[in-house]
XYZ file of C-alpha atoms in Angstrom:
675
model
C -0.240 -0.326 -0.069
C 1.160 3.100 -0.798
C 2.290 6.135 2.007
C -0.855 8.253 1.144
C -3.323 5.759 1.031
C -1.792 4.146 5.078
C -1.705 8.139 6.194
C -5.847 8.308 5.234
C -6.550 5.517 7.063
C -5.025 6.790 10.478
C -6.899 10.264 9.719
C -9.877 8.389 9.853
C -9.688 6.125 12.540
C -8.017 9.065 14.567
C -11.812 11.245 13.283
C -13.747 8.405 14.791
C -12.415 8.179 17.819
C -12.282 12.041 18.452
C -16.061 11.640 17.846
C -16.618 8.922 20.113
C -15.610 10.599 23.183
C -15.315 9.085 26.177
C -18.496 8.751 27.235
C -18.632 5.602 24.724
C -18.284 2.435 26.699
C -16.111 0.894 23.772
C -13.593 4.366 24.940
C -13.960 3.653 28.646
C -10.716 4.412 30.028
C -8.922 7.693 29.984
C -10.550 10.940 30.204
C -8.456 13.287 29.206
C -6.761 14.661 26.063
C -3.793 13.365 26.635
C -5.289 9.737 27.886
C -7.105 9.522 24.773
C -3.707 10.872 22.502
C -1.899 7.920 24.208
C -4.334 5.059 23.843
C -4.021 6.021 20.152
C -1.354 3.669 18.490
C 1.066 5.788 16.415
C 4.031 4.050 14.409
C 7.133 5.083 14.704
C 8.165 5.960 10.958
C 11.340 4.253 11.597
C 9.611 0.762 13.024
C 6.778 1.151 10.069
C 6.969 -2.660 8.359
C 5.305 -2.603 4.560
C 1.252 -3.430 5.463
C -0.419 -6.217 3.842
C -3.559 -6.500 2.653
C -4.791 -8.027 5.658
C -3.891 -5.580 7.725
C -5.555 -2.596 5.902
C -9.532 -2.490 6.518
C -11.482 -3.375 2.224
C -11.456 0.365 1.058
C -14.457 1.199 -1.474
C -13.976 3.758 -4.257
C -16.858 5.188 -6.139
C -16.334 4.872 -9.882
C -14.890 8.197 -11.636
C -16.825 11.223 -12.607
C -15.788 12.594 -15.696
C -12.011 13.751 -15.270
C -12.139 13.887 -11.630
C -9.737 11.153 -9.576
C -11.289 8.485 -7.379
C -12.367 9.528 -4.087
C -12.134 7.090 -1.738
C -14.958 6.416 0.608
C -14.468 5.658 4.624
C -13.703 1.942 5.304
C -16.911 -0.176 5.522
C -16.117 -1.158 9.156
C -16.846 2.377 10.371
C -20.350 3.096 10.861
C -21.869 6.065 12.855
C -24.815 5.351 14.671
C -27.723 8.345 14.645
C -27.743 10.479 17.892
C -30.471 9.702 20.185
C -33.014 12.651 20.663
C -32.372 13.469 24.019
C -28.794 12.255 24.582
C -25.920 13.550 23.406
C -25.010 12.581 20.517
C -23.065 8.434 20.594
C -21.043 7.010 17.954
C -20.607 3.247 17.470
C -17.428 1.891 18.341
C -16.152 1.006 14.931
C -14.074 -2.206 14.332
C -10.720 -0.823 14.167
C -8.007 -2.861 12.289
C -4.793 -1.705 14.074
C -1.691 -2.111 11.349
C 1.146 -4.905 12.864
C 3.543 -2.340 14.679
C 6.482 -4.345 16.247
C 5.596 -2.282 19.159
C 2.840 0.746 19.796
C 4.202 4.087 20.580
C 2.204 6.532 22.008
C 1.388 10.014 20.861
C 3.225 12.384 22.669
C 0.679 14.979 24.583
C -1.598 17.735 22.371
C -0.292 16.240 19.169
C -3.692 17.060 16.798
C -4.406 14.297 14.390
C -2.905 13.963 11.342
C -4.604 15.645 8.291
C -4.744 14.517 4.675
C -4.634 17.576 2.139
C -7.547 16.578 -0.559
C -7.855 18.518 -3.620
C -11.049 21.370 -2.906
C -12.380 20.111 -6.110
C -12.561 16.431 -4.441
C -13.905 17.174 -1.355
C -17.297 15.756 -1.136
C -20.176 17.062 1.655
C -19.878 13.736 3.845
C -16.079 14.505 3.719
C -16.666 17.885 5.573
C -17.166 18.588 9.282
C -19.068 22.381 9.923
C -17.433 23.670 12.550
C -19.864 25.157 15.654
C -19.941 29.135 14.461
C -21.282 31.296 16.943
C -24.139 33.459 16.152
C -22.950 37.404 14.713
C -23.624 39.732 16.592
C -26.886 42.495 14.981
C -24.723 45.633 12.684
C -26.154 48.569 14.064
C -27.649 50.541 11.211
C -25.677 53.292 9.623
C -27.490 56.984 9.169
C -27.381 58.358 5.264
C -26.271 62.277 6.158
C -28.848 64.487 5.342
C -29.500 66.207 1.863
C -28.274 69.195 1.224
C -29.855 71.875 -0.272
C -28.659 71.393 -3.645
C -29.267 67.528 -3.688
C -32.666 68.419 -2.811
C -33.433 71.112 -5.792
C -31.627 68.669 -7.604
C -34.680 65.934 -7.122
C -37.240 68.656 -7.204
C -35.598 68.986 -10.961
C -36.009 65.446 -11.503
C -39.683 65.595 -10.766
C -40.387 68.468 -12.845
C -39.013 67.368 -15.768
C -40.662 64.021 -15.379
C -43.951 65.391 -14.636
C -43.942 69.125 -15.513
C -41.736 70.051 -18.188
C -44.023 71.358 -20.453
C -44.526 74.539 -18.049
C -40.877 75.226 -18.795
C -39.900 74.003 -22.209
C -42.154 75.197 -25.032
C -40.123 72.760 -27.586
C -39.735 68.943 -28.083
C -36.608 69.255 -29.288
C -35.692 71.259 -25.993
C -37.145 69.111 -23.300
C -35.719 65.945 -24.622
C -31.934 67.546 -24.641
C -32.734 69.279 -21.188
C -34.027 66.179 -19.553
C -30.589 64.659 -21.443
C -28.225 67.327 -20.330
C -29.799 67.501 -16.119
C -29.608 63.662 -16.345
C -25.665 63.395 -17.301
C -24.808 65.414 -14.203
C -27.506 63.897 -11.393
C -29.939 66.586 -12.035
C -27.361 68.992 -10.338
C -28.696 73.193 -10.860
C -26.660 74.854 -13.210
C -28.423 78.749 -11.916
C -28.556 77.379 -8.158
C -25.293 77.009 -6.073
C -25.793 76.690 -2.014
C -28.826 76.970 -1.921
C -28.920 80.257 -3.547
C -28.629 81.577 -6.988
C -25.298 81.565 -8.118
C -22.634 84.000 -9.550
C -23.177 81.974 -13.437
C -26.994 83.162 -12.857
C -26.392 86.512 -11.629
C -24.176 87.112 -14.833
C -26.384 85.496 -17.382
C -29.764 87.593 -15.500
C -27.697 91.133 -15.851
C -26.647 89.714 -19.853
C -30.197 88.801 -20.844
C -31.939 92.090 -19.198
C -29.223 94.318 -21.659
C -29.860 91.816 -24.876
C -31.667 95.035 -26.633
C -28.208 95.742 -27.297
C -28.755 93.214 -30.080
C -31.741 94.403 -31.662
C -33.770 91.751 -29.135
C -36.438 92.136 -26.922
C -35.685 91.520 -23.030
C -38.941 90.783 -21.878
C -38.435 87.620 -24.351
C -35.960 86.029 -21.730
C -37.674 86.880 -18.298
C -35.898 86.198 -15.553
C -37.312 84.064 -12.204
C -36.384 85.401 -8.927
C -34.367 82.852 -6.823
C -36.329 82.296 -3.215
C -34.208 80.135 -0.190
C -34.673 77.115 1.491
C -37.436 76.126 -0.645
C -35.714 73.293 -3.007
C -38.989 73.709 -4.664
C -39.440 76.877 -5.385
C -35.771 76.683 -6.319
C -35.919 74.058 -8.831
C -38.683 76.216 -10.550
C -36.153 78.888 -10.768
C -33.213 77.085 -12.356
C -35.717 75.734 -14.857
C -37.428 79.083 -15.609
C -33.492 80.376 -16.189
C -32.683 77.509 -18.639
C -35.951 78.206 -20.323
C -34.744 81.724 -21.122
C -31.662 81.307 -22.124
C -31.783 78.694 -24.534
C -34.852 81.353 -26.331
C -32.225 83.710 -26.312
C -29.799 81.757 -27.948
C -31.839 80.563 -30.470
C -33.348 84.088 -31.477
C -29.423 85.574 -30.893
C -28.433 82.603 -33.533
C -31.324 82.116 -35.924
C -33.735 85.564 -35.274
C -37.024 86.443 -33.352
C -38.788 85.766 -36.609
C -38.430 82.927 -39.256
C -37.906 84.449 -42.776
C -40.713 82.367 -43.771
C -42.807 84.956 -42.114
C -41.818 87.622 -44.056
C -42.001 86.725 -47.321
C -42.349 83.255 -49.592
C -39.140 84.599 -52.078
C -36.224 84.136 -49.237
C -34.413 80.845 -48.807
C -31.137 80.224 -45.928
C -30.134 77.431 -44.166
C -31.045 77.781 -40.387
C -29.118 76.070 -37.726
C -30.041 76.684 -34.823
C -27.775 75.689 -31.814
C -28.085 72.531 -30.107
C -29.972 73.070 -26.579
C -27.516 70.744 -24.558
C -24.910 72.351 -26.012
C -26.011 76.146 -25.180
C -26.544 74.583 -21.303
C -22.703 73.131 -21.840
C -21.181 76.255 -22.824
C -23.224 77.902 -20.023
C -21.814 74.950 -17.686
C -17.910 75.374 -18.597
C -17.889 79.560 -19.338
C -16.016 81.559 -17.381
C -17.591 84.573 -18.412
C -20.879 84.280 -19.071
C -21.785 87.023 -20.415
C -19.050 86.567 -23.399
C -20.577 82.858 -23.866
C -23.978 84.513 -24.793
C -22.609 86.730 -26.787
C -20.959 84.323 -28.901
C -24.175 83.371 -30.043
C -24.709 86.599 -32.097
C -23.528 86.876 -35.305
C -19.624 87.727 -35.507
C -19.857 89.620 -39.027
C -18.295 93.171 -38.779
C -21.000 94.619 -40.353
C -23.258 93.976 -37.953
C -21.272 94.781 -35.017
C -20.943 98.235 -36.975
C -25.005 98.398 -36.632
C -25.451 97.392 -33.023
C -23.014 100.497 -32.311
C -25.575 102.647 -34.068
C -28.054 101.453 -32.601
C -27.081 102.324 -29.631
C -26.488 105.884 -30.902
C -29.740 106.252 -32.405
C -31.329 105.333 -28.910
C -29.662 108.051 -27.700
C -26.081 107.118 -26.707
C -25.557 103.960 -25.016
C -27.887 101.116 -25.903
C -29.635 98.766 -23.824
C -28.338 97.968 -20.789
C -25.136 99.709 -21.597
C -23.644 103.178 -19.888
C -26.009 105.767 -20.628
C -29.271 104.016 -21.226
C -31.201 101.668 -19.006
C -33.062 98.424 -20.630
C -36.642 98.119 -19.792
C -37.936 95.392 -18.117
C -40.676 94.419 -15.347
C -41.765 97.597 -13.187
C -40.065 97.784 -9.964
C -41.281 98.121 -6.524
C -39.623 98.053 -3.159
C -38.028 95.147 -2.466
C -37.350 93.632 -5.776
C -34.447 92.286 -7.342
C -33.260 93.466 -10.543
C -30.100 93.297 -12.163
C -30.612 96.842 -13.686
C -30.465 98.434 -10.343
C -26.889 99.485 -10.079
C -27.383 101.229 -13.060
C -30.566 103.072 -11.222
C -28.387 103.811 -8.074
C -26.202 105.405 -10.668
C -27.997 107.038 -12.393
C -30.177 108.666 -9.334
C -26.901 109.343 -7.373
C -27.895 106.778 -4.497
C -25.401 105.154 -2.516
C -24.184 102.187 -3.374
C -24.793 98.576 -2.302
C -23.776 95.261 -2.630
C -27.115 93.814 -3.986
C -29.480 94.347 -6.762
C -32.337 94.822 -4.262
C -34.788 98.047 -5.304
C -34.534 99.412 -1.757
C -36.465 102.198 -0.321
C -33.849 104.472 -0.973
C -33.657 104.115 -5.144
C -37.470 104.267 -4.173
C -37.393 107.570 -2.455
C -35.067 108.951 -5.497
C -37.718 107.638 -8.543
C -40.237 109.930 -6.505
C -38.947 112.703 -6.737
C -38.210 111.973 -10.237
C -41.933 111.860 -11.041
C -42.945 114.894 -8.631
C -40.286 116.667 -10.841
C -42.205 115.434 -14.331
C -45.437 116.829 -12.808
C -46.279 112.517 -12.019
C -47.857 110.607 -9.293
C -45.492 109.449 -7.045
C -45.394 106.214 -6.257
C -41.697 105.282 -6.528
C -42.532 102.243 -8.929
C -40.166 102.446 -11.268
C -42.321 101.686 -15.276
C -40.613 101.253 -18.732
C -42.464 105.057 -19.317
C -40.585 106.727 -16.420
C -37.624 104.731 -18.122
C -37.994 105.899 -21.706
C -38.201 109.237 -19.572
C -34.954 108.901 -18.033
C -33.116 107.446 -20.913
C -34.123 110.686 -23.101
C -35.062 110.964 -26.946
C -34.759 108.219 -29.203
C -34.510 108.366 -33.023
C -37.023 105.747 -33.204
C -37.837 105.106 -37.224
C -33.712 104.875 -37.410
C -33.485 102.301 -34.653
C -36.469 100.369 -35.724
C -34.625 100.026 -39.427
C -30.793 98.957 -38.013
C -32.595 96.273 -35.600
C -34.746 94.941 -39.519
C -31.470 94.314 -40.790
C -29.630 93.456 -37.314
C -32.231 90.805 -37.514
C -31.995 89.996 -41.447
C -28.379 89.240 -40.197
C -29.353 85.925 -38.506
C -30.273 84.584 -41.439
C -27.414 84.205 -43.065
C -24.625 82.042 -42.461
C -22.040 82.731 -39.801
C -19.051 81.705 -41.609
C -19.352 83.962 -45.083
C -16.684 82.028 -46.745
C -13.133 82.743 -47.001
C -13.989 84.032 -50.374
C -18.185 85.467 -51.491
C -20.015 87.707 -53.356
C -22.257 89.548 -51.064
C -24.707 91.152 -53.529
C -26.941 94.018 -51.614
C -30.289 94.602 -53.467
C -31.504 98.000 -52.127
C -27.618 99.499 -52.737
C -27.545 97.670 -56.672
C -24.312 96.443 -55.838
C -22.059 93.541 -55.967
C -19.087 92.970 -54.051
C -16.347 89.839 -54.127
C -14.549 89.287 -50.912
C -11.738 87.319 -50.641
C -10.154 87.082 -47.237
C -12.105 89.507 -45.435
C -11.110 92.731 -48.380
C -13.046 93.770 -50.753
C -11.915 92.122 -53.638
C -13.790 93.634 -56.282
C -17.063 96.063 -56.768
C -19.626 96.343 -59.510
C -22.801 97.568 -60.391
C -25.896 95.145 -60.636
C -29.779 95.805 -62.278
C -31.980 93.671 -59.805
C -35.747 92.618 -60.083
C -38.674 95.001 -60.182
C -40.408 94.827 -57.328
C -43.512 92.677 -56.294
C -44.030 89.160 -57.947
C -40.631 89.519 -59.867
C -38.204 90.641 -56.884
C -35.082 89.116 -56.671
C -35.410 86.578 -53.876
C -32.510 86.358 -50.840
C -30.506 83.193 -50.450
C -27.109 81.394 -50.202
C -26.052 80.069 -52.325
C -22.718 78.088 -54.417
C -21.812 79.513 -57.282
C -20.526 76.235 -58.981
C -19.320 76.982 -63.461
C -19.488 79.923 -65.221
C -21.113 79.840 -69.222
C -19.469 81.412 -71.604
C -21.953 81.815 -75.126
C -25.180 81.019 -73.205
C -28.260 80.132 -74.309
C -31.293 81.282 -72.853
C -34.076 79.075 -72.267
C -37.082 81.145 -71.890
C -39.003 80.116 -68.837
C -42.232 78.780 -69.044
C -43.105 81.849 -66.943
C -42.596 84.408 -69.184
C -44.029 81.792 -72.645
C -47.160 81.412 -71.582
C -47.881 85.054 -69.888
C -46.085 87.238 -72.085
C -44.923 85.420 -75.223
C -47.298 82.880 -76.784
C -50.602 85.962 -75.819
C -47.662 88.242 -78.123
C -47.465 85.363 -80.471
C -50.866 84.924 -81.244
C -51.312 88.811 -82.316
C -47.847 89.059 -84.372
C -46.400 85.625 -85.576
C -43.237 87.669 -86.359
C -42.432 89.017 -83.291
C -40.003 85.792 -81.680
C -37.996 85.635 -85.376
C -37.641 89.760 -84.687
C -36.047 88.771 -81.196
C -34.410 86.487 -82.373
C -35.961 83.734 -80.385
C -36.940 80.271 -82.148
C -39.753 78.266 -81.222
C -40.111 74.278 -80.701
C -41.927 71.816 -78.550
C -41.023 69.020 -75.971
C -41.080 65.774 -76.012
C -44.433 66.075 -73.756
C -45.960 68.936 -76.377
C -45.253 72.059 -74.065
C -43.911 74.636 -76.041
C -39.995 75.752 -75.972
C -38.613 78.991 -76.805
C -35.009 79.671 -76.562
C -32.295 82.252 -78.076
C -29.027 81.196 -79.342
C -25.741 82.502 -78.366
C -24.776 85.812 -79.700
C -24.337 89.722 -79.030
C -27.895 90.245 -79.027
C -28.981 87.490 -76.409
C -30.888 88.331 -73.237
C -27.545 86.755 -70.949
C -25.390 88.340 -72.648
C -22.060 86.716 -73.578
C -21.303 85.022 -69.592
C -23.492 83.817 -67.236
C -22.589 83.139 -63.463
C -24.389 80.072 -62.108
C -25.292 78.981 -58.884
C -28.385 76.860 -58.928
C -31.209 77.269 -56.954
C -35.218 76.618 -56.495
C -35.974 80.639 -57.620
C -34.163 79.820 -61.041
C -32.072 82.882 -60.894
C -28.598 84.243 -61.602
C -26.130 86.396 -62.291
C -25.402 87.596 -65.996
C -23.930 90.049 -68.856
C -26.715 92.333 -70.873
C -26.783 93.947 -74.369
C -28.492 96.613 -72.310
C -25.407 98.520 -70.853
C -27.569 101.880 -70.377
C -29.436 100.553 -67.724
C -26.415 101.282 -65.129
C -26.344 104.732 -65.424
C -29.570 105.195 -63.397
C -29.018 105.437 -59.335
C -32.545 103.116 -58.688
C -31.907 99.571 -61.226
C -34.542 97.451 -60.399
C -35.367 96.000 -63.777
C -35.298 92.562 -64.308
C -37.538 89.373 -63.416
C -35.531 88.579 -61.044
C -32.294 87.778 -62.209
C -29.209 89.884 -61.704
C -27.708 91.631 -64.510
C -23.829 92.622 -64.126
C -22.304 95.962 -65.287
C -18.580 94.583 -65.797
C -18.705 90.488 -66.687
C -15.445 89.756 -68.294
C -13.519 91.360 -65.978
C -16.114 89.939 -62.644
C -15.119 86.351 -64.462
C -11.587 87.547 -64.399
C -11.793 88.246 -60.628
C -13.642 85.046 -59.490
C -11.768 82.505 -61.616
C -8.437 84.188 -60.015
C -10.002 82.744 -56.694
C -11.015 79.786 -57.922
C -9.142 78.472 -60.798
C -5.697 80.667 -59.777
C -3.350 78.335 -62.044
C -5.413 78.523 -65.427
C -4.360 82.202 -65.693
C -7.793 83.478 -66.952
C -7.768 87.242 -67.602
C -10.412 89.621 -68.689
C -9.343 89.532 -72.637
C -8.671 85.938 -72.467
C -12.292 85.854 -71.748
C -13.525 87.973 -74.826
C -11.149 85.715 -76.656
C -13.434 82.881 -76.625
C -17.216 85.496 -77.146
C -18.327 82.868 -80.298
C -21.364 80.856 -81.074
C -21.118 77.713 -78.774
C -21.583 77.592 -75.036
C -18.522 76.694 -72.919
C -18.779 75.921 -69.228
C -16.207 76.682 -66.950
C -15.982 74.368 -63.682
C -15.071 76.808 -60.660
C -12.595 74.399 -58.835
C -13.276 76.347 -56.121
C -16.898 76.853 -55.934
C -17.610 80.524 -54.450
C -20.608 80.834 -51.932
C -23.321 83.642 -53.428
C -25.138 85.341 -50.560
C -28.054 87.712 -52.008
C -29.026 90.330 -48.893
C -31.326 92.745 -48.740
C -29.189 95.556 -46.096
C -31.463 99.088 -46.100
C -28.901 99.965 -43.142
C -25.545 99.669 -42.835
C -21.884 101.283 -42.313
C -20.374 102.789 -44.766
C -16.348 102.890 -44.802
C -16.336 106.362 -43.051
C -18.147 105.037 -40.089
C -21.492 106.861 -41.247
C -25.135 104.944 -40.910
C -26.421 104.768 -44.366
C -30.306 104.150 -44.667
C -31.764 103.463 -48.380
C -35.140 102.911 -49.864
C -36.876 99.749 -48.718
C -37.467 98.873 -52.363
C -39.318 95.834 -51.794
C -40.968 96.817 -48.453
C -39.505 94.143 -46.491
C -38.293 96.243 -43.752
C -42.294 97.373 -42.863
C -43.362 93.586 -42.786
C -40.481 92.214 -40.995
C -41.218 95.030 -38.413
C -45.298 94.241 -38.464
C -43.964 90.840 -37.670
C -41.448 91.960 -34.739
C -43.882 93.762 -33.350
C -47.389 91.340 -34.254
C -49.367 89.303 -31.880
C -47.681 86.376 -33.380
C -44.502 87.431 -31.836
C -43.677 84.852 -29.190
C -43.836 81.882 -31.944
C -42.848 84.040 -34.663
C -39.122 82.122 -34.705
C -40.884 78.956 -35.888
C -41.583 78.449 -39.532
C -44.916 78.340 -41.189
C -45.588 75.199 -43.230
C -46.489 75.506 -46.770
C -50.486 75.480 -46.256
C -49.907 78.640 -43.766
C -47.488 80.273 -45.634
C -50.309 79.968 -48.903
C -53.196 80.840 -46.385
C -51.338 84.362 -45.469
C -50.366 84.758 -49.176
C -47.228 84.113 -49.761
C -47.904 80.511 -51.428
C -45.560 78.557 -52.887
C -42.051 79.883 -54.034
C -42.304 81.441 -57.545
C -39.793 80.039 -60.662
C -38.096 83.235 -61.231
C -37.626 83.844 -64.994
C -34.147 86.131 -66.328
C -34.931 89.617 -67.220
C -35.584 90.569 -70.659
C -37.101 94.135 -69.832
C -36.077 97.849 -70.946
C -36.968 100.517 -68.095
C -39.066 102.375 -70.928
C -41.668 102.207 -73.914
C -44.933 100.968 -73.858
C -46.651 97.529 -73.966
C -44.740 93.886 -75.005
C -42.817 95.668 -77.754
C -41.404 97.817 -75.450
C -40.057 95.293 -72.866
C -38.427 93.542 -75.834
C -37.424 94.610 -78.585
């Protein structure tokens, strides 16, 4: 027998002896641990004779399971009797077969029986003797620390966003984005800190109160009153402040009025700011005022108009030095960011707060008495108008309308771009922020033939273009004239045939008399307008040049082509002379390797190079319509676009298909318009 099996037998025997104890009759005699240990024969390793098969009881082996090694069972002769119900456990005496040894050697006192090391995977429940474990003492519960006020506010924010978000956020996109923003920060407040209005909130409130400096209306961005020690009220103020900031960012970026509410011939790509980005910008900003201001147009022309707006209002602009913006009526005890400016204006001693106090109210009473008004001490907007002094309302309104239209334009106009100012009848090419070239243009007639407002990309230039007469001109003008005089088209150099679908097609081949002249500048758009040459050069001598069907005639197209190709195709060496050498009877397209943005704008107010404000004629009535929308009953929702159905109901209808101009500024009837 191997040594390991013999050790197993010894261990088993020792376990049985320990379990049986001195109370069993088979073990009568020694009662101490030392006596028990001495009674167990322990062979000396030096005197141990090799065991024979008779020395060891039969050991049964369970069949192997899977890949596990065989696990030996207890000897068949060893049994453990069940314990009586009332007595201490009694173990039946096993028939122990001791190995043959020369002479038994007593065990040393206090030596534990040998153990057999077995792999953990081979241990069965029958081989494990559970230890007696004393019951664990109960662990006292640890009380959670009390919630801070900001944590209580966070809980209320979570609750309000889940149940009453519609009370604060009127845009579906805003609701989802605001919920995601607050959820990402465990609903921690953005405008509340330590249970009171934060510095960030005060800075934002001060900026919003002065937003009329940018032609906006501060009443569109109300600042809530932040109370104290009331998590519910603070949470509501938090969400109201968030809503005001989001509304401001939308207005500053895209305008208070969507262009679809002004006319059907305006098409810009507006990119509203993402609510999550706005709030993230507020959370990360070191200067909240600068962060809010960044949503306004960055263009130098816009900033110049902003300065002129301050001058037109009496020198200061809303919220700036010299002029105090309108807002809520102020009574004693109310908090308002305009209070420091009011103290300075009335000469009241400064205080480290923004509370409209009794001292300021008394100063207002004196001002009211001096004006023959009832001395209530309440500061109203009418009183502020008198305090700020007269303002040139007409100029201010025109400036505001133009600042609003600047919000429709892309923030990035392009490294190089073409800008047409329709009321000025001027086209400018701008390269790297500098005006590279300027020329006069003829624009569309007022009414249905007005030149549209849009931003598109010029992709190619056509030399010797064919003029394909638009269907609107064919059916409204040419066919009625042809019915009266069948020779009229030939005398105009026009050719009439039919398309495959049977519709009439009228075109004018390339040539010196072509209505498009020698060059056409193409920037595909839904209004089918473009820029081109014209045989009628005399029109450029007029101060007012609104004669076309919507397209723009360019005074010096050869030079215009040279300037554009120098920017777009710099290595090809195009010049005005080379362009003129290409004139003939065959069309030729020159692709622009670098497409150039084209912006058709309507600037009735601008600041010239000398810093003077220039007000121009509103030839299409766009200022009047925009200002009416800014002051109308629907102004609270006017920043959302009109659907096609609502546009039609408003009298705008679907976008018309514009036509190339062929009209002359004088002459009567059809033959006076077309020669």
